[in-house]
Short mmCIF file of C-alpha atoms and ligand atoms in Angstrom, two decimals:
data_model
loop_
_atom_site.label_atom_id
_atom_site.label_comp_id
_atom_site.label_asym_id
_atom_site.label_seq_id
_atom_site.Cartn_x
_atom_site.Cartn_y
_atom_site.Cartn_z
CA MET K 29 0.00 0.00 0.00
CA SER K 30 1.21 3.46 -0.73
CA ARG K 31 1.70 5.89 2.12
CA THR K 32 2.34 9.58 2.58
CA VAL K 33 5.80 10.74 3.51
CA SER K 34 7.22 14.19 4.03
CA ILE K 35 10.19 15.13 1.84
CA GLN K 36 12.50 18.15 1.93
CA LEU K 37 13.82 19.51 -1.35
CA THR K 38 14.67 22.74 -3.14
CA ILE K 39 12.34 23.90 -5.90
CA ASN K 40 13.43 26.88 -8.00
CA GLY K 41 15.86 27.97 -5.31
CA ARG K 42 13.41 27.75 -2.42
CA ALA K 43 13.68 25.13 0.35
CA THR K 44 10.38 23.30 0.41
CA SER K 45 8.72 20.52 2.33
CA LEU K 46 6.09 18.41 0.55
CA ASP K 47 3.81 15.61 1.71
CA VAL K 48 3.97 13.07 -1.06
CA ASP K 49 2.22 9.82 -1.78
CA THR K 50 4.89 7.15 -2.40
CA ARG K 51 2.96 5.95 -5.46
CA VAL K 52 2.80 9.34 -7.21
CA ASN K 53 5.33 10.58 -9.74
CA LEU K 54 7.26 13.83 -9.56
CA ALA K 55 5.31 15.49 -12.41
CA ASP K 56 1.94 15.02 -10.71
CA THR K 57 3.38 16.06 -7.36
CA LEU K 58 4.84 19.28 -8.79
CA ARG K 59 1.49 20.06 -10.38
CA HIS K 60 -0.97 19.02 -7.71
CA VAL K 61 0.93 19.28 -4.44
CA ALA K 62 3.38 22.11 -5.14
CA GLY K 63 0.89 23.92 -7.41
CA LEU K 64 3.46 24.31 -10.19
CA THR K 65 1.29 23.50 -13.18
CA GLY K 66 3.80 24.78 -15.74
CA THR K 67 5.29 21.29 -15.99
CA HIS K 68 3.09 19.46 -18.48
CA VAL K 69 2.16 15.81 -18.60
CA GLY K 70 1.73 14.34 -22.06
CA CYS K 71 2.33 10.63 -22.44
CA GLU K 72 3.28 9.46 -18.93
CA HIS K 73 5.62 6.86 -20.37
CA GLY K 74 8.76 8.74 -21.19
CA VAL K 75 8.44 9.50 -24.90
CA CYS K 76 7.15 13.07 -25.27
CA GLY K 77 9.41 15.10 -22.97
CA ALA K 78 6.67 17.59 -21.97
CA CYS K 79 7.37 16.80 -18.30
CA THR K 80 11.11 17.57 -18.46
CA VAL K 81 12.46 19.31 -15.36
CA ILE K 82 16.03 19.78 -14.16
CA VAL K 83 17.00 17.68 -11.14
CA ASP K 84 20.44 18.31 -9.64
CA ASN K 85 21.56 20.00 -12.85
CA ARG K 86 20.40 17.22 -15.17
CA PRO K 87 17.28 17.16 -17.33
CA VAL K 88 14.92 14.31 -16.39
CA ARG K 89 11.49 12.98 -17.26
CA SER K 90 9.43 13.86 -14.19
CA CYS K 91 6.75 11.31 -15.17
CA LEU K 92 9.29 8.50 -14.74
CA MET K 93 10.60 9.55 -11.34
CA LEU K 94 8.68 9.07 -8.11
CA ALA K 95 8.25 12.19 -6.01
CA VAL K 96 9.66 10.36 -2.99
CA GLN K 97 12.90 9.93 -4.99
CA ALA K 98 13.27 13.70 -5.14
CA GLU K 99 14.08 13.89 -1.43
CA GLY K 100 17.07 16.21 -0.93
CA THR K 101 17.33 17.21 -4.58
CA ASN K 102 17.48 20.61 -6.24
CA ILE K 103 14.67 20.91 -8.78
CA GLU K 104 14.24 23.56 -11.45
CA THR K 105 10.97 23.93 -13.31
CA ILE K 106 9.67 26.28 -15.98
CA GLU K 107 8.37 28.60 -13.23
CA GLY K 108 11.98 29.32 -12.26
CA LEU K 109 13.15 30.59 -15.64
CA ALA K 110 11.73 34.12 -15.59
CA ASN K 111 13.33 36.62 -13.25
CA ASN K 112 10.77 38.67 -11.27
CA GLY K 113 8.29 38.44 -14.10
CA GLU K 114 10.81 39.27 -16.79
CA LEU K 115 11.21 36.51 -19.35
CA SER K 116 14.65 34.95 -19.71
CA THR K 117 16.69 35.41 -22.89
CA LEU K 118 15.63 31.94 -24.01
CA GLN K 119 11.95 32.59 -23.36
CA LYS K 120 12.10 35.86 -25.27
CA ALA K 121 13.82 34.13 -28.18
CA PHE K 122 11.03 31.53 -28.29
CA SER K 123 8.53 34.32 -28.73
CA GLU K 124 10.63 36.15 -31.32
CA HIS K 125 11.32 33.07 -33.42
CA HIS K 126 7.78 31.66 -33.33
CA ALA K 127 8.99 28.61 -31.46
CA LEU K 128 5.56 27.85 -30.02
CA GLN K 129 1.91 27.76 -30.98
CA CYS K 130 -0.20 25.82 -28.50
CA GLY K 131 2.61 25.80 -25.96
CA PHE K 132 2.00 22.31 -24.66
CA CYS K 133 5.51 21.07 -25.36
CA THR K 134 7.15 24.40 -24.51
CA PRO K 135 7.97 23.91 -20.80
CA GLY K 136 9.77 20.65 -21.57
CA MET K 137 11.55 22.19 -24.55
CA LEU K 138 12.72 25.15 -22.48
CA MET K 139 14.03 23.02 -19.63
CA THR K 140 15.87 20.73 -22.05
CA ILE K 141 17.45 23.68 -23.86
CA GLU K 142 18.26 25.47 -20.60
CA SER K 143 20.24 22.44 -19.55
CA LEU K 144 21.87 22.05 -22.99
CA LEU K 145 23.10 25.66 -23.01
CA ARG K 146 24.63 25.33 -19.54
CA GLU K 147 26.64 22.31 -20.70
CA THR K 148 27.26 23.46 -24.27
CA PRO K 149 27.25 27.28 -24.60
CA ASP K 150 28.20 27.12 -28.29
CA PRO K 151 26.14 24.27 -29.76
CA THR K 152 25.97 23.38 -33.44
CA GLU K 153 22.59 22.97 -35.08
CA GLU K 154 23.12 19.22 -34.89
CA ASP K 155 23.84 19.40 -31.14
CA VAL K 156 20.55 21.23 -30.70
CA ARG K 157 18.59 18.76 -32.79
CA ILE K 158 20.07 15.79 -30.93
CA ALA K 159 19.30 17.41 -27.57
CA LEU K 160 15.72 18.03 -28.72
CA SER K 161 15.25 14.47 -29.97
CA GLY K 162 13.63 13.59 -26.66
CA ASN K 163 11.00 16.36 -26.87
CA LEU K 164 8.08 16.10 -29.24
CA CYS K 165 6.26 19.10 -30.66
CA ARG K 166 3.07 18.23 -32.49
CA CYS K 167 2.07 21.62 -33.88
CA THR K 168 4.84 24.19 -34.33
CA GLY K 169 7.61 22.08 -35.83
CA TYR K 170 11.21 22.26 -34.77
CA GLN K 171 12.68 24.91 -37.06
CA GLY K 172 11.70 27.89 -34.90
CA ILE K 173 12.74 26.07 -31.75
CA VAL K 174 16.19 25.34 -33.18
CA GLU K 175 16.55 28.95 -34.35
CA ALA K 176 15.51 30.32 -30.98
CA THR K 177 18.06 28.08 -29.28
CA LEU K 178 20.93 29.09 -31.55
CA ALA K 179 19.98 32.77 -31.22
CA THR K 180 19.89 32.48 -27.43
CA ALA K 181 23.27 30.79 -27.35
CA LYS K 182 24.69 33.66 -29.39
CA THR K 183 23.12 36.34 -27.21
CA LEU K 184 24.32 34.70 -24.01
CA ARG K 185 27.85 34.37 -25.38
CA GLN K 186 27.88 38.02 -26.41
CA GLU K 187 26.57 39.11 -23.03
CA LYS K 188 29.23 37.04 -21.34
CA ALA K 189 31.96 38.51 -23.56
CA LEU K 190 30.77 41.99 -22.68
CA GLY K 191 30.90 41.06 -19.02
CA ALA K 192 27.22 41.83 -18.67
CA VAL K 193 25.29 40.05 -15.97
CA ALA K 194 23.50 37.11 -17.58
CA PRO K 195 19.83 36.88 -16.64
CA MET N 21 -2.21 6.35 -16.98
CA LYS N 22 -0.86 6.13 -13.47
CA ALA N 23 0.83 3.13 -11.94
CA SER N 24 -1.40 0.91 -9.85
CA ASP N 25 -0.80 0.85 -6.14
CA PHE N 26 2.38 -0.62 -4.69
CA THR N 27 4.36 -0.58 -1.49
CA TYR N 28 7.58 1.40 -1.75
CA HIS N 29 10.76 0.11 -0.13
CA ARG N 30 14.11 1.84 0.01
CA PRO N 31 16.82 -0.44 1.37
CA SER N 32 20.08 1.19 2.42
CA SER N 33 22.38 -1.80 2.00
CA ALA N 34 22.90 -4.76 -0.31
CA GLN N 35 22.09 -7.09 2.59
CA GLU N 36 18.78 -5.38 3.23
CA LEU N 37 18.00 -5.59 -0.49
CA ALA N 38 18.82 -9.31 -0.56
CA GLY N 39 16.53 -9.84 2.45
CA LEU N 40 13.64 -7.98 0.80
CA LEU N 41 14.03 -9.89 -2.47
CA ALA N 42 14.06 -13.19 -0.60
CA SER N 43 10.95 -12.40 1.46
CA LEU N 44 8.62 -10.33 -0.76
CA GLU N 45 6.27 -11.78 -3.37
CA ASN N 46 5.63 -9.93 -6.65
CA ALA N 47 8.41 -7.41 -6.09
CA LYS N 48 10.37 -5.40 -8.65
CA VAL N 49 13.70 -3.64 -8.31
CA LEU N 50 13.58 0.05 -9.30
CA ALA N 51 16.84 1.35 -10.80
CA GLY N 52 16.65 4.29 -13.24
CA GLY N 53 12.96 3.65 -13.85
CA GLN N 54 13.24 4.48 -17.56
CA SER N 55 11.82 1.11 -18.62
CA LEU N 56 10.04 -0.02 -15.46
CA MET N 57 8.05 3.19 -14.79
CA PRO N 58 6.66 3.36 -18.36
CA MET N 59 5.53 -0.26 -18.05
CA MET N 60 3.94 0.44 -14.68
CA ASN N 61 2.28 3.65 -15.90
CA LEU N 62 0.88 1.72 -18.85
CA ARG N 63 -0.15 -1.00 -16.38
CA LEU N 64 1.69 -3.64 -18.35
CA LEU N 65 3.25 -4.43 -14.99
CA ALA N 66 1.70 -4.05 -11.55
CA PRO N 67 4.20 -5.17 -8.91
CA GLU N 68 2.94 -5.15 -5.33
CA HIS N 69 6.31 -4.08 -4.02
CA LEU N 70 8.78 -1.67 -5.54
CA ILE N 71 12.30 -1.88 -4.15
CA ASP N 72 14.22 1.32 -4.92
CA ILE N 73 17.97 0.62 -5.10
CA ASN N 74 18.98 4.24 -5.77
CA LYS N 75 20.14 4.83 -2.19
CA ILE N 76 22.30 1.76 -1.73
CA PRO N 77 25.90 2.94 -1.36
CA GLY N 78 28.52 1.28 -3.55
CA LEU N 79 26.21 0.16 -6.36
CA ALA N 80 27.20 3.02 -8.66
CA GLY N 81 30.57 3.97 -10.10
CA ILE N 82 33.21 2.95 -12.61
CA ARG N 83 36.57 1.71 -11.42
CA ARG N 84 39.64 -0.19 -12.53
CA ASP N 85 40.29 -3.48 -10.78
CA GLY N 86 43.58 -4.81 -12.16
CA ASP N 87 43.06 -5.41 -15.86
CA VAL N 88 39.27 -5.31 -15.52
CA ILE N 89 36.88 -2.35 -15.57
CA GLU N 90 34.01 -2.69 -13.16
CA ILE N 91 30.79 -0.77 -13.79
CA GLY N 92 28.40 -0.72 -10.84
CA ALA N 93 24.86 -1.71 -11.82
CA MET N 94 23.45 1.66 -10.67
CA THR N 95 25.90 3.72 -12.73
CA ARG N 96 23.82 6.23 -14.73
CA GLN N 97 24.13 6.09 -18.50
CA VAL N 98 25.26 9.73 -18.57
CA ASP N 99 28.13 8.84 -16.25
CA VAL N 100 29.22 5.95 -18.48
CA LEU N 101 29.10 8.29 -21.47
CA GLU N 102 31.18 10.94 -19.70
CA SER N 103 33.64 8.58 -17.99
CA GLU N 104 37.31 9.07 -18.83
CA ILE N 105 38.04 5.44 -18.01
CA ILE N 106 35.45 4.28 -20.55
CA ALA N 107 36.61 6.78 -23.20
CA LYS N 108 40.16 5.55 -22.84
CA ASP N 109 39.78 1.79 -22.38
CA LEU N 110 36.35 0.94 -23.82
CA PRO N 111 35.81 3.50 -26.60
CA VAL N 112 33.43 1.16 -28.42
CA LEU N 113 31.13 1.29 -25.40
CA LYS N 114 31.18 5.08 -25.42
CA ALA N 115 30.31 5.07 -29.13
CA ALA N 116 27.31 2.86 -28.38
CA LEU N 117 26.11 4.90 -25.39
CA GLU N 118 25.61 7.95 -27.59
CA HIS N 119 22.69 6.09 -29.16
CA VAL N 120 20.94 5.12 -25.92
CA GLY N 121 17.70 7.06 -25.60
CA HIS N 122 17.82 10.80 -25.00
CA VAL N 123 19.69 13.15 -22.69
CA GLN N 124 16.77 13.04 -20.23
CA THR N 125 16.56 9.23 -20.11
CA ARG N 126 20.34 8.90 -19.75
CA SER N 127 20.27 11.19 -16.69
CA ARG N 128 18.42 8.48 -14.75
CA GLY N 129 18.70 5.25 -16.74
CA THR N 130 21.39 2.89 -15.49
CA PHE N 131 23.85 0.53 -17.15
CA GLY N 132 22.70 -2.36 -14.95
CA GLY N 133 19.01 -1.61 -15.49
CA SER N 134 19.44 -1.97 -19.22
CA CYS N 135 21.35 -5.24 -18.73
CA CYS N 136 18.49 -6.62 -16.57
CA HIS N 137 15.66 -5.35 -18.77
CA LEU N 138 17.16 -6.89 -21.95
CA ASP N 139 15.30 -5.24 -24.75
CA PRO N 140 16.58 -7.03 -27.89
CA ALA N 141 17.68 -3.67 -29.34
CA ALA N 142 19.39 -2.36 -26.19
CA GLU N 143 22.95 -1.22 -26.83
CA GLN N 144 24.46 -1.75 -23.38
CA PRO N 145 23.82 -5.49 -22.92
CA ALA N 146 24.74 -5.96 -26.59
CA LEU N 147 28.13 -4.40 -25.94
CA CYS N 148 28.52 -6.68 -22.92
CA ARG N 149 28.02 -9.61 -25.28
CA LEU N 150 30.60 -8.20 -27.69
CA LEU N 151 33.14 -7.64 -24.93
CA ASP N 152 32.51 -10.96 -23.09
CA ALA N 153 31.51 -9.16 -19.91
CA GLU N 154 30.92 -10.89 -16.59
CA PHE N 155 27.81 -10.14 -14.58
CA ARG N 156 28.21 -10.20 -10.79
CA VAL N 157 24.94 -11.18 -9.19
CA ASN N 158 24.11 -11.06 -5.48
CA GLY N 159 21.27 -12.26 -3.29
CA ALA N 160 20.37 -14.08 -0.11
CA ARG N 161 21.97 -17.23 -1.52
CA GLY N 162 25.28 -15.46 -2.09
CA ILE N 163 27.33 -14.00 -4.93
CA ARG N 164 27.77 -15.66 -8.31
CA VAL N 165 29.29 -14.62 -11.61
CA VAL N 166 27.48 -15.17 -14.92
CA GLN N 167 29.36 -15.03 -18.24
CA ALA N 168 27.86 -12.94 -21.03
CA ALA N 169 27.25 -16.07 -23.11
CA ASP N 170 24.89 -17.34 -20.37
CA TRP N 171 23.32 -14.03 -19.32
CA PHE N 172 20.79 -13.78 -22.16
CA GLN N 173 17.88 -16.17 -21.73
CA GLY N 174 15.63 -14.67 -24.41
CA MET N 175 13.46 -11.63 -24.95
CA LEU N 176 13.43 -9.46 -21.78
CA GLU N 177 14.87 -12.36 -19.81
CA SER N 178 18.21 -12.46 -18.04
CA ALA N 179 19.84 -15.22 -16.00
CA LEU N 180 18.83 -13.43 -12.76
CA ALA N 181 16.66 -15.44 -10.38
CA GLU N 182 13.74 -13.65 -8.73
CA ASP N 183 15.58 -13.30 -5.44
CA GLU N 184 18.77 -11.96 -7.01
CA PHE N 185 20.01 -8.57 -8.15
CA LEU N 186 22.76 -7.42 -10.48
CA GLU N 187 25.61 -5.79 -8.60
CA ALA N 188 28.21 -5.01 -11.24
CA ILE N 189 29.37 -5.66 -14.77
CA ARG N 190 33.03 -6.51 -15.28
CA ILE N 191 34.72 -6.01 -18.63
CA LYS N 192 38.30 -6.75 -19.67
CA PRO N 193 39.31 -4.20 -22.33
CA TRP N 194 41.22 -5.35 -25.39
CA THR N 195 44.85 -4.31 -25.47
CA GLY N 196 47.48 -3.92 -28.14
CA SER N 197 46.68 -3.03 -31.71
CA TYR N 198 42.95 -3.29 -32.27
CA GLY N 199 40.18 -1.45 -34.09
CA TYR N 200 36.47 -1.17 -33.42
CA GLY N 201 33.29 -0.09 -35.13
CA PHE N 202 29.75 0.48 -33.89
CA GLU N 203 26.75 1.06 -36.16
CA GLU N 204 23.02 1.14 -35.69
CA TYR N 205 19.97 2.13 -37.65
CA ALA N 206 16.96 3.71 -35.91
CA ARG N 207 14.09 5.61 -37.44
CA ARG N 208 14.82 8.68 -35.31
CA HIS N 209 17.78 9.59 -33.10
CA GLY N 210 17.26 8.10 -29.64
CA ASP N 211 14.73 5.51 -30.73
CA PHE N 212 15.49 1.87 -30.15
CA ALA N 213 17.44 0.60 -33.16
CA ILE N 214 15.83 -1.67 -35.73
CA ALA N 215 19.22 -3.35 -35.98
CA GLY N 216 22.77 -2.59 -34.96
CA ALA N 217 26.18 -4.20 -34.85
CA ALA N 218 29.68 -3.86 -33.47
CA ALA N 219 32.95 -5.34 -34.60
CA MET N 220 36.42 -5.55 -33.10
CA LEU N 221 39.62 -6.77 -34.76
CA ALA N 222 43.09 -7.16 -33.31
CA VAL N 223 46.19 -7.61 -35.45
CA ASP N 224 49.88 -8.45 -34.93
CA GLU N 225 52.90 -6.69 -36.54
CA THR N 226 52.39 -8.65 -39.76
CA GLN N 227 48.78 -7.43 -40.09
CA SER N 228 47.50 -10.92 -39.31
CA ILE N 229 44.17 -10.88 -37.49
CA THR N 230 44.74 -12.38 -34.05
CA ARG N 231 41.29 -11.84 -32.56
CA ALA N 232 37.85 -10.92 -33.85
CA ALA N 233 34.51 -10.18 -32.19
CA LEU N 234 31.37 -9.65 -34.29
CA MET N 235 28.01 -8.92 -32.69
CA ILE N 236 24.58 -8.06 -34.11
CA PHE N 237 21.71 -6.81 -31.95
CA GLY N 238 18.05 -6.08 -32.54
CA VAL N 239 17.79 -8.88 -35.11
CA GLU N 240 17.27 -11.92 -32.88
CA ALA N 241 15.65 -11.86 -29.42
CA SER N 242 19.12 -11.50 -27.89
CA PRO N 243 22.36 -10.03 -29.23
CA ALA N 244 24.14 -12.60 -31.38
CA ARG N 245 27.84 -13.33 -31.83
CA LEU N 246 28.98 -14.60 -35.22
CA ALA N 247 31.39 -17.13 -33.75
CA ASN N 248 32.10 -19.06 -36.96
CA ALA N 249 32.86 -15.91 -38.91
CA GLU N 250 35.09 -14.69 -36.07
CA ALA N 251 37.05 -17.95 -36.21
CA ALA N 252 37.29 -17.72 -40.00
CA LEU N 253 38.80 -14.22 -39.85
CA VAL N 254 41.50 -15.12 -37.31
CA GLY N 255 44.76 -15.87 -39.10
CA THR N 256 43.83 -13.98 -42.26
CA LYS N 257 45.49 -10.71 -43.23
CA LEU N 258 43.76 -7.42 -42.54
CA PRO N 259 44.20 -6.07 -46.12
CA ASP N 260 42.41 -9.22 -47.41
CA LEU N 261 39.54 -8.86 -44.91
CA ASP N 262 36.76 -11.25 -46.00
CA VAL N 263 33.63 -9.14 -45.57
CA ALA N 264 31.41 -11.59 -47.46
CA ILE N 265 31.93 -14.36 -44.94
CA VAL N 266 30.69 -12.01 -42.24
CA THR N 267 27.65 -10.70 -44.10
CA SER N 268 26.57 -14.19 -45.11
CA ALA N 269 26.86 -15.33 -41.48
CA ALA N 270 24.70 -12.33 -40.54
CA ARG N 271 22.07 -13.39 -43.04
CA GLY N 272 21.92 -16.74 -41.26
CA LEU N 273 20.41 -15.21 -38.09
CA GLU N 274 16.74 -15.89 -37.31
CA ALA N 275 15.44 -12.35 -37.66
CA MET N 276 12.33 -11.13 -35.83
CA SER N 277 9.51 -9.31 -37.61
CA ASP N 278 7.13 -6.68 -36.25
CA VAL N 279 4.59 -4.16 -37.54
CA HIS N 280 7.31 -1.86 -38.86
CA VAL N 281 9.81 -4.27 -40.32
CA SER N 282 9.72 -7.72 -41.95
CA ALA N 283 12.15 -10.44 -40.90
CA ASP N 284 13.90 -10.28 -44.24
CA TYR N 285 14.42 -6.53 -44.06
CA ARG N 286 15.72 -6.80 -40.51
CA SER N 287 18.10 -9.59 -41.44
CA HIS N 288 19.37 -7.56 -44.41
CA LEU N 289 19.79 -4.49 -42.22
CA GLY N 290 21.75 -6.57 -39.69
CA SER N 291 24.15 -7.65 -42.42
CA VAL N 292 24.60 -4.07 -43.60
CA MET N 293 25.26 -2.89 -40.04
CA ILE N 294 27.91 -5.55 -39.35
CA LYS N 295 29.57 -4.83 -42.69
CA ARG N 296 29.82 -1.13 -41.85
CA ALA N 297 31.02 -1.86 -38.33
CA LEU N 298 33.65 -4.24 -39.65
CA LEU N 299 34.94 -1.78 -42.24
CA LYS N 300 35.05 0.89 -39.55
CA ALA N 301 37.13 -1.42 -37.36
CA LYS N 302 39.48 -2.03 -40.25
CA GLN N 303 39.72 1.66 -41.08
CA HIS N 304 40.35 2.40 -37.43
CA LEU N 305 43.34 0.04 -37.56
CA THR N 306 44.77 1.27 -40.84
CA GLY N 307 44.10 4.96 -40.26
CA SER N 308 43.23 6.91 -43.38
CA SER N 309 45.58 4.84 -45.55
CA THR N 310 42.76 2.76 -47.06
C1 FAD I 13 11.94 7.46 -24.65
C2 FAD I 13 12.88 6.35 -24.29
C3 FAD I 13 13.84 5.95 -25.21
C4 FAD I 13 14.70 4.90 -24.90
N1 FAD I 13 15.63 4.52 -25.82
C5 FAD I 13 16.49 3.53 -25.53
C6 FAD I 13 17.49 3.12 -26.46
O1 FAD I 13 17.61 3.67 -27.56
N2 FAD I 13 18.30 2.09 -26.12
C7 FAD I 13 18.20 1.46 -24.91
O2 FAD I 13 18.95 0.53 -24.65
N3 FAD I 13 17.29 1.83 -24.00
C8 FAD I 13 16.43 2.84 -24.28
N4 FAD I 13 15.49 3.19 -23.36
C9 FAD I 13 15.43 2.44 -22.08
C10 FAD I 13 16.52 2.92 -21.13
O3 FAD I 13 16.38 4.31 -20.99
C11 FAD I 13 16.45 2.33 -19.72
O4 FAD I 13 17.31 3.08 -18.93
C12 FAD I 13 16.87 0.91 -19.54
O5 FAD I 13 16.19 0.05 -20.44
C13 FAD I 13 16.54 0.38 -18.15
O6 FAD I 13 17.39 0.93 -17.19
P1 FAD I 13 16.84 1.62 -15.89
O7 FAD I 13 18.00 1.88 -15.00
O8 FAD I 13 16.01 2.75 -16.27
O9 FAD I 13 16.02 0.40 -15.23
P2 FAD I 13 14.55 0.28 -14.64
O10 FAD I 13 13.55 0.81 -15.58
O11 FAD I 13 14.54 0.79 -13.24
O12 FAD I 13 14.44 -1.32 -14.57
C14 FAD I 13 14.32 -2.11 -15.73
C15 FAD I 13 14.18 -3.58 -15.32
O13 FAD I 13 15.39 -4.10 -14.79
C16 FAD I 13 15.25 -4.50 -13.43
N5 FAD I 13 16.46 -4.06 -12.74
C17 FAD I 13 17.06 -2.85 -12.87
N6 FAD I 13 18.24 -2.82 -12.19
C18 FAD I 13 18.35 -4.04 -11.60
C19 FAD I 13 19.36 -4.62 -10.78
N7 FAD I 13 20.48 -3.96 -10.44
N8 FAD I 13 19.17 -5.90 -10.36
C20 FAD I 13 18.05 -6.59 -10.72
N9 FAD I 13 17.09 -6.10 -11.51
C21 FAD I 13 17.23 -4.83 -11.94
C22 FAD I 13 13.98 -3.84 -12.95
O14 FAD I 13 13.37 -4.59 -11.94
C23 FAD I 13 13.15 -3.81 -14.22
O15 FAD I 13 12.54 -5.06 -14.43
C24 FAD I 13 14.61 4.25 -23.64
C25 FAD I 13 13.67 4.66 -22.71
C26 FAD I 13 12.80 5.71 -23.01
C27 FAD I 13 11.78 6.15 -22.00
S1 FES I 14 4.82 13.00 -19.87
FE1 FES I 14 6.82 12.48 -19.30
S2 FES I 14 7.75 12.07 -21.18
FE2 FES I 14 5.69 12.37 -21.78
S1 FES I 15 3.81 24.18 -29.53
FE1 FES I 15 2.11 22.83 -29.69
S2 FES I 15 3.04 20.90 -29.35
FE2 FES I 15 4.73 22.21 -29.52
#
């Protein structure tokens, strides 16, 4: 039988305590217990990538991880990308390059790309496409998403070169 | 869908895990969850007990033990891919890992989990077959070692008993002058391959082949070694490499069919993959001179 346990973790920089059902996955717990509904749930079996969040600096499928396994971790979700209501460089680029229509896949795309750009600040188009292979978009297509990613990488590199404070 | 109800256990030692496996009925070990959780969410599996091995110290990590490299069962696929030991001593394994799923599944998926799950198209167990790995298994009845040739018992079936768990995979890297090639064909990057293959060739100073390993996966229910073709290559000269003997051996496998691919197509693809892998191994040995 499943039971409820209390876990401590960090979500978007804030220390948090959550009461989680041992049977429930991280995606549902973020949405229904933590109230962070930006993380989307598409397929629930690991193929669509809509539920991608960053756990301890690595992108993961939150539908394939139990919430109880997140004890002690540092989790970043789509809600953590904007800074005081101002969209991040990547989010702005998505808007500028028409990288979304319905927006269902967008949170997972953004978290995957966020993690890619931390590891690989100067990706090739192929790097971007391989990184995005685990995220499905059913309506916009990938061209705008790839362009937004490459444009963001360029902007962030320029900002860094100028010594500006990256958002 | 959501997984049906289960009791969650989180042992903190190998002994505790062995005790749970010996005493619980209808229990499943949870490693990276990248195959088990989808099956539970789809309700293809409904274990009563889930035993999470993520917090058992010592089950993860890659280390040298004399002339053997030991990969702990809980080592994440991303850590195998990024390991300097693997890049240096088992480069063919690194080449294969790049094709395993996606960045998000490699963050959690484990080397041992893939070797226990045994999808016919899984790269990691296939490479264990190529490299004659040893599987160290533990449980309430003690430790035993299973050779790669005995590990594969068929589709999704390893030599593990219900009360046992996989502790580590041990691989002895090839030394001296050798070349390798890995090839697979999948419909999209990160999908399971329809067929794939790997080849390794070692030569002496006279360019005589001293050792050969040829493996095809995704074609039969388990990865296959082409033992007769391997034996036929040994003693021949690298410049005269007999590719036809290898491709005809590949065509002799009993290929599976499914909704996407007929048996004949899969068998043909297997032969193309092993041919490319073999030529890559040769090219790797001769540099750009051929
Ligand atoms: C979208 C997607 C794409 C994928 N693509 C590929 C691919 O291209 N190639 C590929 O090979 N795989 C692929 N996979 C599967 C791969 O990601 C899994 O990691 C792997 O198959 C299982 O490893 P795991 O650690 O996740 O194991 P789990 O899912 O936790 O477990 C799998 C099985 O092994 C058992 N088990 C695990 N560890 C042990 C142990 N130490 N002792 C005893 N039993 C154990 C479990 O009980 C379970 O039955 C993909 C998965 C997804 C979701
Ligand atoms: S909802 Fe997690 S991958 Fe689709
Ligand atoms: S924007 Fe609609 S699915 Fe990607």
